[in-house]
Coordinates of C-alpha atoms and ligand atoms in Angstrom, one line a residue:
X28 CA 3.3 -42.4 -5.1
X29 CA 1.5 -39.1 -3.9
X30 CA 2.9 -36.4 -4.7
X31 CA 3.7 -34.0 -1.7
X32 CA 1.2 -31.4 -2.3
X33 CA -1.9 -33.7 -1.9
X34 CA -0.4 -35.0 1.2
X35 CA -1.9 -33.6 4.6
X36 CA -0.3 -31.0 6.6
X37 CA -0.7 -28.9 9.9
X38 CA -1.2 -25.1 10.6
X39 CA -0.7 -24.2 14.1
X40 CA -3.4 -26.7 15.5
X41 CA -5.6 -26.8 12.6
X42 CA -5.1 -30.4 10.2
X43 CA -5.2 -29.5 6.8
X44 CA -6.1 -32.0 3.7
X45 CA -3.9 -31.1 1.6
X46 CA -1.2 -28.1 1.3
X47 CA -3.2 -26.4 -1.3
X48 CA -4.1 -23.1 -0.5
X49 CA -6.7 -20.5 -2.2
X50 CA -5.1 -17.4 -2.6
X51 CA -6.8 -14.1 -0.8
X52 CA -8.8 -13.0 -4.1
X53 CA -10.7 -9.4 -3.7
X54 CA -13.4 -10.0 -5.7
X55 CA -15.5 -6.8 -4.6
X56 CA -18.8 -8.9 -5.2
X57 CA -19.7 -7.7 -1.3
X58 CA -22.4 -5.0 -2.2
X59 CA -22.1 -2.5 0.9
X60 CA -19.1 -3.8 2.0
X61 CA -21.3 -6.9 4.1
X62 CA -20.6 -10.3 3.0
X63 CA -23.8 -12.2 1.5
X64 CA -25.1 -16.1 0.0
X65 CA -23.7 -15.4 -3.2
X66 CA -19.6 -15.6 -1.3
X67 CA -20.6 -18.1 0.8
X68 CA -21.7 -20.1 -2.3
X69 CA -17.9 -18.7 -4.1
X70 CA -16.3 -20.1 -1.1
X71 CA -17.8 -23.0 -0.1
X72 CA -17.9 -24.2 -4.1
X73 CA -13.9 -24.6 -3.2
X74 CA -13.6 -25.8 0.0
X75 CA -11.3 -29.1 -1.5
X76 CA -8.3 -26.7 -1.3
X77 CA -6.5 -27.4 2.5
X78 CA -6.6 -24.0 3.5
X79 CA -9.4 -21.2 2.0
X80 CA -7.9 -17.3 2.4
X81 CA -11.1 -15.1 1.9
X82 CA -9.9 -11.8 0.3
X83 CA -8.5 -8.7 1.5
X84 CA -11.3 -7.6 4.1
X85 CA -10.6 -4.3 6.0
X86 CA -10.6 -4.2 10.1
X87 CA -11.8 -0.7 9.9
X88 CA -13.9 2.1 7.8
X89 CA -11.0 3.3 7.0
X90 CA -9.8 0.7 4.9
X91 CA -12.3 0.3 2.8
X92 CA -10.2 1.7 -0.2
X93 CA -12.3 -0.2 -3.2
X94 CA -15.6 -0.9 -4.2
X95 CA -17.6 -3.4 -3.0
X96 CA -15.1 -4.9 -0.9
X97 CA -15.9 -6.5 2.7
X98 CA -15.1 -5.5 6.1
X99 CA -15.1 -7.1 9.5
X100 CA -15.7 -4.5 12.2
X101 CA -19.5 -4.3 11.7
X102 CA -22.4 -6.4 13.5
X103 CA -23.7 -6.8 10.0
X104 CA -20.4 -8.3 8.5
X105 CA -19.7 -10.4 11.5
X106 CA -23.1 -12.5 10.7
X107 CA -22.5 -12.4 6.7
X108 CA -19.0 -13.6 7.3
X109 CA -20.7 -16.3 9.3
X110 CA -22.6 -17.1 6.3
X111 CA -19.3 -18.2 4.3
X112 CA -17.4 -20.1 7.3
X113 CA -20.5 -22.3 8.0
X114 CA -21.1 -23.0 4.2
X115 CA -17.1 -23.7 4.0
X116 CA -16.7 -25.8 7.1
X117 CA -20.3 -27.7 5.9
X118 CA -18.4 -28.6 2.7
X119 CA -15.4 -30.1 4.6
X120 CA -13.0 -26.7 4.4
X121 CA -10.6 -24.6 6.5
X122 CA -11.1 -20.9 6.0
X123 CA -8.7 -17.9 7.2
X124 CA -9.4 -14.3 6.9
X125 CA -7.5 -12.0 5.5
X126 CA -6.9 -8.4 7.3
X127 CA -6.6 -5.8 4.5
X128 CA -6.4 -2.0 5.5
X129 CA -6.3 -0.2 2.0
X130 CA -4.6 3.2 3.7
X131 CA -3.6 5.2 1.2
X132 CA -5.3 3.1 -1.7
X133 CA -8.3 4.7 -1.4
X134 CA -11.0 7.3 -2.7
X135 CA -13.7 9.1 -1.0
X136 CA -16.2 7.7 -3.2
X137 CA -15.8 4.3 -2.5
X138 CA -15.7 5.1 1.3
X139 CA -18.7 6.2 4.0
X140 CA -19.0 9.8 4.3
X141 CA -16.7 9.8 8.0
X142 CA -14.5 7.8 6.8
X143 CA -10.4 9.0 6.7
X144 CA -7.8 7.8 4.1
X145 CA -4.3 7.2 6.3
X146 CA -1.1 6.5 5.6
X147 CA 2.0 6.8 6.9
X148 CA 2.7 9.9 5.2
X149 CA 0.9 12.6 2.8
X150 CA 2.1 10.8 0.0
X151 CA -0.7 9.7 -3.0
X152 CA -0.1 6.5 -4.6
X153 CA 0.8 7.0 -8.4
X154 CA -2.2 6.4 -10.7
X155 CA -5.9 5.9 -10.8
X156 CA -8.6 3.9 -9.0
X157 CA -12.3 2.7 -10.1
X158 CA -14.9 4.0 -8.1
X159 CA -18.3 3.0 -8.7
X160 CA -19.7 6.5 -8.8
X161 CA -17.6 8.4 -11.0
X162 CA -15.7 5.9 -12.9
X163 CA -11.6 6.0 -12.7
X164 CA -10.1 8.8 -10.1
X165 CA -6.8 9.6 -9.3
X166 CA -6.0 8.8 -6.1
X167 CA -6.3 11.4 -3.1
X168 CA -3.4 12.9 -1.2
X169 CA -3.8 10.7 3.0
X170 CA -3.9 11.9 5.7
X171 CA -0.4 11.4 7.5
X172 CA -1.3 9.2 11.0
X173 CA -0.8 10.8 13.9
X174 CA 0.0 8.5 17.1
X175 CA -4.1 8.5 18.0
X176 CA -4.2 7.3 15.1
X177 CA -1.6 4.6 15.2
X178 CA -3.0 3.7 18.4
X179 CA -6.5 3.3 17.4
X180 CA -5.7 1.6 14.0
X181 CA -3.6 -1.3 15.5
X182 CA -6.6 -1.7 17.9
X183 CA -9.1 -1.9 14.8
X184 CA -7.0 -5.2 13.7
X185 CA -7.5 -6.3 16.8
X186 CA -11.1 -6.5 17.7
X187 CA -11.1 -7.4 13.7
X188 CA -9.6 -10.9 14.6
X189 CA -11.9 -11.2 17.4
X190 CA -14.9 -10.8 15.4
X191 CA -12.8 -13.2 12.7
X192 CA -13.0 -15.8 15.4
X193 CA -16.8 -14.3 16.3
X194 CA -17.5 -15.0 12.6
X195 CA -16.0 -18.5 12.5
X196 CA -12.8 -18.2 10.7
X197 CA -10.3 -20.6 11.6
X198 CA -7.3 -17.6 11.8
X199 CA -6.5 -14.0 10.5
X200 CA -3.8 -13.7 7.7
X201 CA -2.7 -10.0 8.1
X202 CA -1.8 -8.4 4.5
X203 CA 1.7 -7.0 5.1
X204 CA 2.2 -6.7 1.6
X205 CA 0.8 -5.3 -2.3
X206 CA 0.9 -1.4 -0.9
X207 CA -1.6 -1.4 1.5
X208 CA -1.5 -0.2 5.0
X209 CA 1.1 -2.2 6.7
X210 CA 3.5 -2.4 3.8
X211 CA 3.1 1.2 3.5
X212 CA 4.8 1.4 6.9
X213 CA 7.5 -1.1 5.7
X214 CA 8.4 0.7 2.4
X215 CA 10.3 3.7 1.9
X216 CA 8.9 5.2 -0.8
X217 CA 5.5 5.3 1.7
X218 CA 6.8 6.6 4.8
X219 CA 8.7 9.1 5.0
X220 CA 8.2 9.6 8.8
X221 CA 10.9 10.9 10.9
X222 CA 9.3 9.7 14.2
X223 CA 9.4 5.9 15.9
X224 CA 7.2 5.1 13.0
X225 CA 9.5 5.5 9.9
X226 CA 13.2 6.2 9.1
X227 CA 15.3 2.8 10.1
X228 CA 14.7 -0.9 9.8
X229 CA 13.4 -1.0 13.6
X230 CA 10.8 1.9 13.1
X231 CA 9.5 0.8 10.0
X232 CA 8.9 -2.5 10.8
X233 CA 7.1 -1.8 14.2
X234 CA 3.5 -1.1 13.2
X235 CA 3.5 -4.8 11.4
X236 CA 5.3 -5.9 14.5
X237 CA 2.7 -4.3 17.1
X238 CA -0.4 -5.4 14.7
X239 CA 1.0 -8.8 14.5
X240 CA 1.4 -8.6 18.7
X241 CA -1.9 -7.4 19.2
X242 CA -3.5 -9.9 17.2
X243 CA -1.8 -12.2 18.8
X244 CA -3.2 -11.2 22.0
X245 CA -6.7 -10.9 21.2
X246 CA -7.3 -14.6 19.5
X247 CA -3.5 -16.6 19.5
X248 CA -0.3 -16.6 17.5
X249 CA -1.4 -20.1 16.5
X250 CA -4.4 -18.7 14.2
X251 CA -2.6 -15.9 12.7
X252 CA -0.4 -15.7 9.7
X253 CA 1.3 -12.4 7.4
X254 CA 1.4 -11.8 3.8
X255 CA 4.5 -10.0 2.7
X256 CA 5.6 -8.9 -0.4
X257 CA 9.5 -8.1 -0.7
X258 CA 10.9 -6.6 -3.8
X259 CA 6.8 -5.6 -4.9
X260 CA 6.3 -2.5 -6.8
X261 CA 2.2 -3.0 -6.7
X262 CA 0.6 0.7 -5.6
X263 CA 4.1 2.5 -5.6
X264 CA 5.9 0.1 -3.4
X265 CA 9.8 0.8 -4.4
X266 CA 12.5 -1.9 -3.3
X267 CA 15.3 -0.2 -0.9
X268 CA 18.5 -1.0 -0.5
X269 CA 17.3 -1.8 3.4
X270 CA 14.8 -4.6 1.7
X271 CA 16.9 -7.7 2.7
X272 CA 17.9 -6.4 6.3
X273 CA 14.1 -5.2 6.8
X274 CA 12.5 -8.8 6.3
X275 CA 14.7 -10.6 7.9
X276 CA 14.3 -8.2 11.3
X277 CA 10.6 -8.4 10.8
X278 CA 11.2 -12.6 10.4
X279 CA 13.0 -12.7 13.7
X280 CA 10.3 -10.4 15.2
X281 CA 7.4 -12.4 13.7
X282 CA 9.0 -15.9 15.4
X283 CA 9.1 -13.9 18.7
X284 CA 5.3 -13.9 18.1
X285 CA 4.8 -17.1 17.4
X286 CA 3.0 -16.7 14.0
X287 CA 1.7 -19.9 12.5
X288 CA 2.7 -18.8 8.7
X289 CA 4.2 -16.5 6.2
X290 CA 2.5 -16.0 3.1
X291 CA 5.5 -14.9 0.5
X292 CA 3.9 -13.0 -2.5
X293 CA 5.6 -13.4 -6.0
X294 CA 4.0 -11.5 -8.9
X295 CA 6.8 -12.1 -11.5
X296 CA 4.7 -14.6 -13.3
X297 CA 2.0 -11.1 -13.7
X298 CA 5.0 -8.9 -15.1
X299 CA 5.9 -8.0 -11.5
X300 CA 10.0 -7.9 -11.0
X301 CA 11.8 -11.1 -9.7
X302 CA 11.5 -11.5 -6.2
X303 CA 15.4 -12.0 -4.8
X304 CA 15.9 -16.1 -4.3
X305 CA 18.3 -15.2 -1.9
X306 CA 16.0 -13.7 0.3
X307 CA 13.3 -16.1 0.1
X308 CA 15.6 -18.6 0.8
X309 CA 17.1 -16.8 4.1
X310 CA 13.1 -16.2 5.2
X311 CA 12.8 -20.0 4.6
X312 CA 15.9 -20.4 6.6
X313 CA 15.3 -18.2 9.2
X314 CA 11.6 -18.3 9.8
X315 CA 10.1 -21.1 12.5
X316 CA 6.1 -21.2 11.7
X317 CA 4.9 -22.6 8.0
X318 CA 5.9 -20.7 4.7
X319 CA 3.0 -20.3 1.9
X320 CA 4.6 -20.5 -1.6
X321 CA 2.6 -18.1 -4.1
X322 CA 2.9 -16.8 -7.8
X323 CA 2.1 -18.5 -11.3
X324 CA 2.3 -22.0 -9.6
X325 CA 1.1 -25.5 -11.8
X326 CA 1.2 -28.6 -10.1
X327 CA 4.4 -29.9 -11.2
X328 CA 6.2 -26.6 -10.0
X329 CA 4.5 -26.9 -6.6
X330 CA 5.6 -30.6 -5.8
X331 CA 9.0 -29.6 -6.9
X332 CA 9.0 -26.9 -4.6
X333 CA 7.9 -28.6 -1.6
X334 CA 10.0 -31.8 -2.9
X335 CA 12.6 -29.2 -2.5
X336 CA 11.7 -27.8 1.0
X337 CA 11.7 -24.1 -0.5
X338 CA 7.8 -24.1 1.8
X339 CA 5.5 -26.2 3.3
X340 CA 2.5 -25.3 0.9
X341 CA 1.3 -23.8 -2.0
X342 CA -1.0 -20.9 -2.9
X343 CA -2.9 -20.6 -5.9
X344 CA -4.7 -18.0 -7.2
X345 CA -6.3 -17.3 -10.6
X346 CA -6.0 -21.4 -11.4
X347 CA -9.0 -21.1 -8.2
X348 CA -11.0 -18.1 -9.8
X349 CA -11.8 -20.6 -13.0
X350 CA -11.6 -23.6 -11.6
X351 CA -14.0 -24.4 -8.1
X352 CA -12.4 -28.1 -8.5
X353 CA -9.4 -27.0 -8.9
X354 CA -7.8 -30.0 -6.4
X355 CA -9.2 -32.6 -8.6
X356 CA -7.6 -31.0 -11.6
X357 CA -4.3 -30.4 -10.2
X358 CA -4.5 -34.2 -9.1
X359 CA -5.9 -35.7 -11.8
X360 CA -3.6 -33.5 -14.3
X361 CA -6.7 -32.3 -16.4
X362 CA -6.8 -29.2 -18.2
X363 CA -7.4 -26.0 -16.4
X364 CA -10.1 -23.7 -17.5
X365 CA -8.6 -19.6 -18.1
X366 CA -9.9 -17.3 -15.8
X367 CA -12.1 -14.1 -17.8
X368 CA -10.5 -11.0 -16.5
X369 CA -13.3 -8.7 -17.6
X370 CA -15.1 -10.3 -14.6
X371 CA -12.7 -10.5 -11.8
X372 CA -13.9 -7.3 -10.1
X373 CA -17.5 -6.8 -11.7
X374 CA -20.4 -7.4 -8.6
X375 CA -23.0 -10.4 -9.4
X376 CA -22.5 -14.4 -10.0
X377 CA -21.1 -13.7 -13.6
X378 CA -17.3 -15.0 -13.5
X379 CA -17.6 -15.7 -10.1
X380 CA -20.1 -18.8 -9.2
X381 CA -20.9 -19.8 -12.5
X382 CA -17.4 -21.5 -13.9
Ligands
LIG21 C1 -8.6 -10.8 -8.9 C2 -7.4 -10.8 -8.0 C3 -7.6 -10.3 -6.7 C4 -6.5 -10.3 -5.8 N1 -6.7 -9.8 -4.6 C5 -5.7 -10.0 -3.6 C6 -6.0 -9.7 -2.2 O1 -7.1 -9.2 -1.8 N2 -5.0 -9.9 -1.3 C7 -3.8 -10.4 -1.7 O2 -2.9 -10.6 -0.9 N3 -3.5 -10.7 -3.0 C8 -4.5 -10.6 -3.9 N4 -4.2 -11.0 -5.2 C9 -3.0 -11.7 -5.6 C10 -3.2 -13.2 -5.4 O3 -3.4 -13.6 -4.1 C11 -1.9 -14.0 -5.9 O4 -0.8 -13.6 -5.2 C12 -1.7 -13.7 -7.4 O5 -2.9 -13.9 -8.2 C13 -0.6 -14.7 -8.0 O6 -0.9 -16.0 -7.9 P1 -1.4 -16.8 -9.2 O7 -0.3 -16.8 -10.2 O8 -1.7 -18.2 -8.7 O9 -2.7 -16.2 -9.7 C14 -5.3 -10.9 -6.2 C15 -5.1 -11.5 -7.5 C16 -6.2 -11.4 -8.4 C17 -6.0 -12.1 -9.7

């Protein structure tokens, strides 16, 4: 018998092999924020899995919150992005983008000299960040968006998926959750807006709702998917008593689109809180595209899961840092090699190409 996940599946007109999926991984080994050979060798070393999702790439110079991280809205990142998709379809894969604007998770030292930290509102994020200049740094108050810059920030994701198409991606997953930009919008404890922007359910929810429309416009509902993170608490997120009622608007909202996926996060297996069965179970329910399982998954936890309908595939993600054949090993049951965390952020082919 196969077992479900090793089975083939579809995502909006793409065939997949298999419903294995490589987790979006920032791995900040994109010197100058362009992507080079050395990710297109990362990638393209697992290109088994069904579906790759390349890491957290910003649409915009203003989401370039970490070191060494890519971005997508350059001439020079278009063509080193092509690097990765031709070495990934070459080997056989299916490769998505994911759309990460860092807003408020951010410091001037790891951005260019122009560049403007946004949020929803002048809020830091608790804590500290690395910056390759002058070591850890708390973070900076943002700058609270005005409508220009609403405006022009939902129109950076779009020409973002563009060049994502440009670059040869096969779709755009839009990170609507961990903190960053859009789930800064969703959460209360980032915006604090009084405006059409914040306050209720409806106004909170519309900037994922208008980024998800307009990059719908620009390449198809059919190549675009959101990551969300309900009941997170990564970079200051704080669960509301809203939380429930929120995702399942933004669901509903999201199936008016025509999204292909959703991509739940679950970070309880990494000390995070639980994430509410209930809810995932009503976003299963209520949501018409595919649903991406993620969080501490094995194997014999991912076949029960699909066995069980509770989604239609499975992420992994530090299994794939350690492991380039992963597949294989999840199929043929051998033993997984542990990822070194001392090397998951570090620049160069240590940790990265070399397990
Ligand atoms: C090194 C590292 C980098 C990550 N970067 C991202 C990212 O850019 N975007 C994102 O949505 N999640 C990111 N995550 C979270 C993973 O996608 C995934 O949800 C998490 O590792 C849990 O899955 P796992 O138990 O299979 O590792 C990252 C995780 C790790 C370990």
């Amino acid at each position: 018998m196969t077992a479900t996940l090793f089975t083939p599946t579809t995502l909006g007109k793409l065939q997949l092999k298999n419903r294995v999926v490589m987790a979006p991984m920032t791995r900040c080994r994109a010197t100058g924020n362009v992507p080079n050979e050395l990710m297109a060798k990362y990638y393209a070393l697992r290109a088994d899995a069904g579906l790759l999702i390349a890491e957290g790439t910003s649409p915009s110079p203003n989401g370039l919150g970490y070191a060494r991280i890519p971005g997508l809205f350059s001439a020079d990142q278009v063509a080193g992005w092509r690097k990765v998709t031709d070495a990934v379809h070459a080997a056989g894969g299916k490769i998505f983008v994911q759309l990460m604007h860092t807003g408020r998770v951010s410091h001037p030292a790891n951005m260019a000299a122009e560049a403007r930290i946004l949020a929803p509102s002048a809020l830091a994020a608790p804590g500290e960040m690395w910056t390759d200049s002058n070591g850890m740094q708390p973070y900076p108050v943002p700058t609270a968006m005005s409508d220009d810059d609403i405006a022009t920030t939902i129109g950076e994701y779009a020409t973002a998926c563009k060049n994502a198409i440009d670059a040869g991606f096969d779709g755009v997953e839009l990170h609507a959750a961990n903190g960053y930009l859009i789930d800064q919008f969703l959460n209360t404890a980032t915006n604090q807006r009084t405006d059409r922007w914040g306050g209720n359910v409806e106004n909170r929810i519309r900037f994922a709702v208008e980024v998800a429309k307009a990059a719908a416009a620009q390449i198809g509902a059919e190549r675009i998917g959101m990551r969300i993170s309900p009941y997170g608490v990564f970079n200051g997120a704080v669960p509301d008593p809203k939380m429930d009622a929120l995702y399942l608007r933004l669901v509903e909202e999201l199936n008016a689109v025509g999204l292909a996926y959703i991509h739940v996060v679950d970070h309880s297996s990494m000390g995070a809180p639980e994430v509410s069965p209930e809810l995932k179970a009503k976003i299963r329910a209520n949501f018409k595209g595919k649903y991406i399982l993620s969080g501490g998954y094995d194997a014999a936890r991912a076949n029960a899961d699909l066995d069980a309908q509770k989604g239609d595939l499975v992420a992994f993600g530090r299994p794939f840092i350690s492991n380039p054949d992963l597949v294989a090993k999840l199929q043929s049951g051998a033993a997984l090699t542990p990822p070194d965390m001392s090397t998951f952020y570090t620049p160069g082919e240590k940790g990265y190409t070399d397990y």
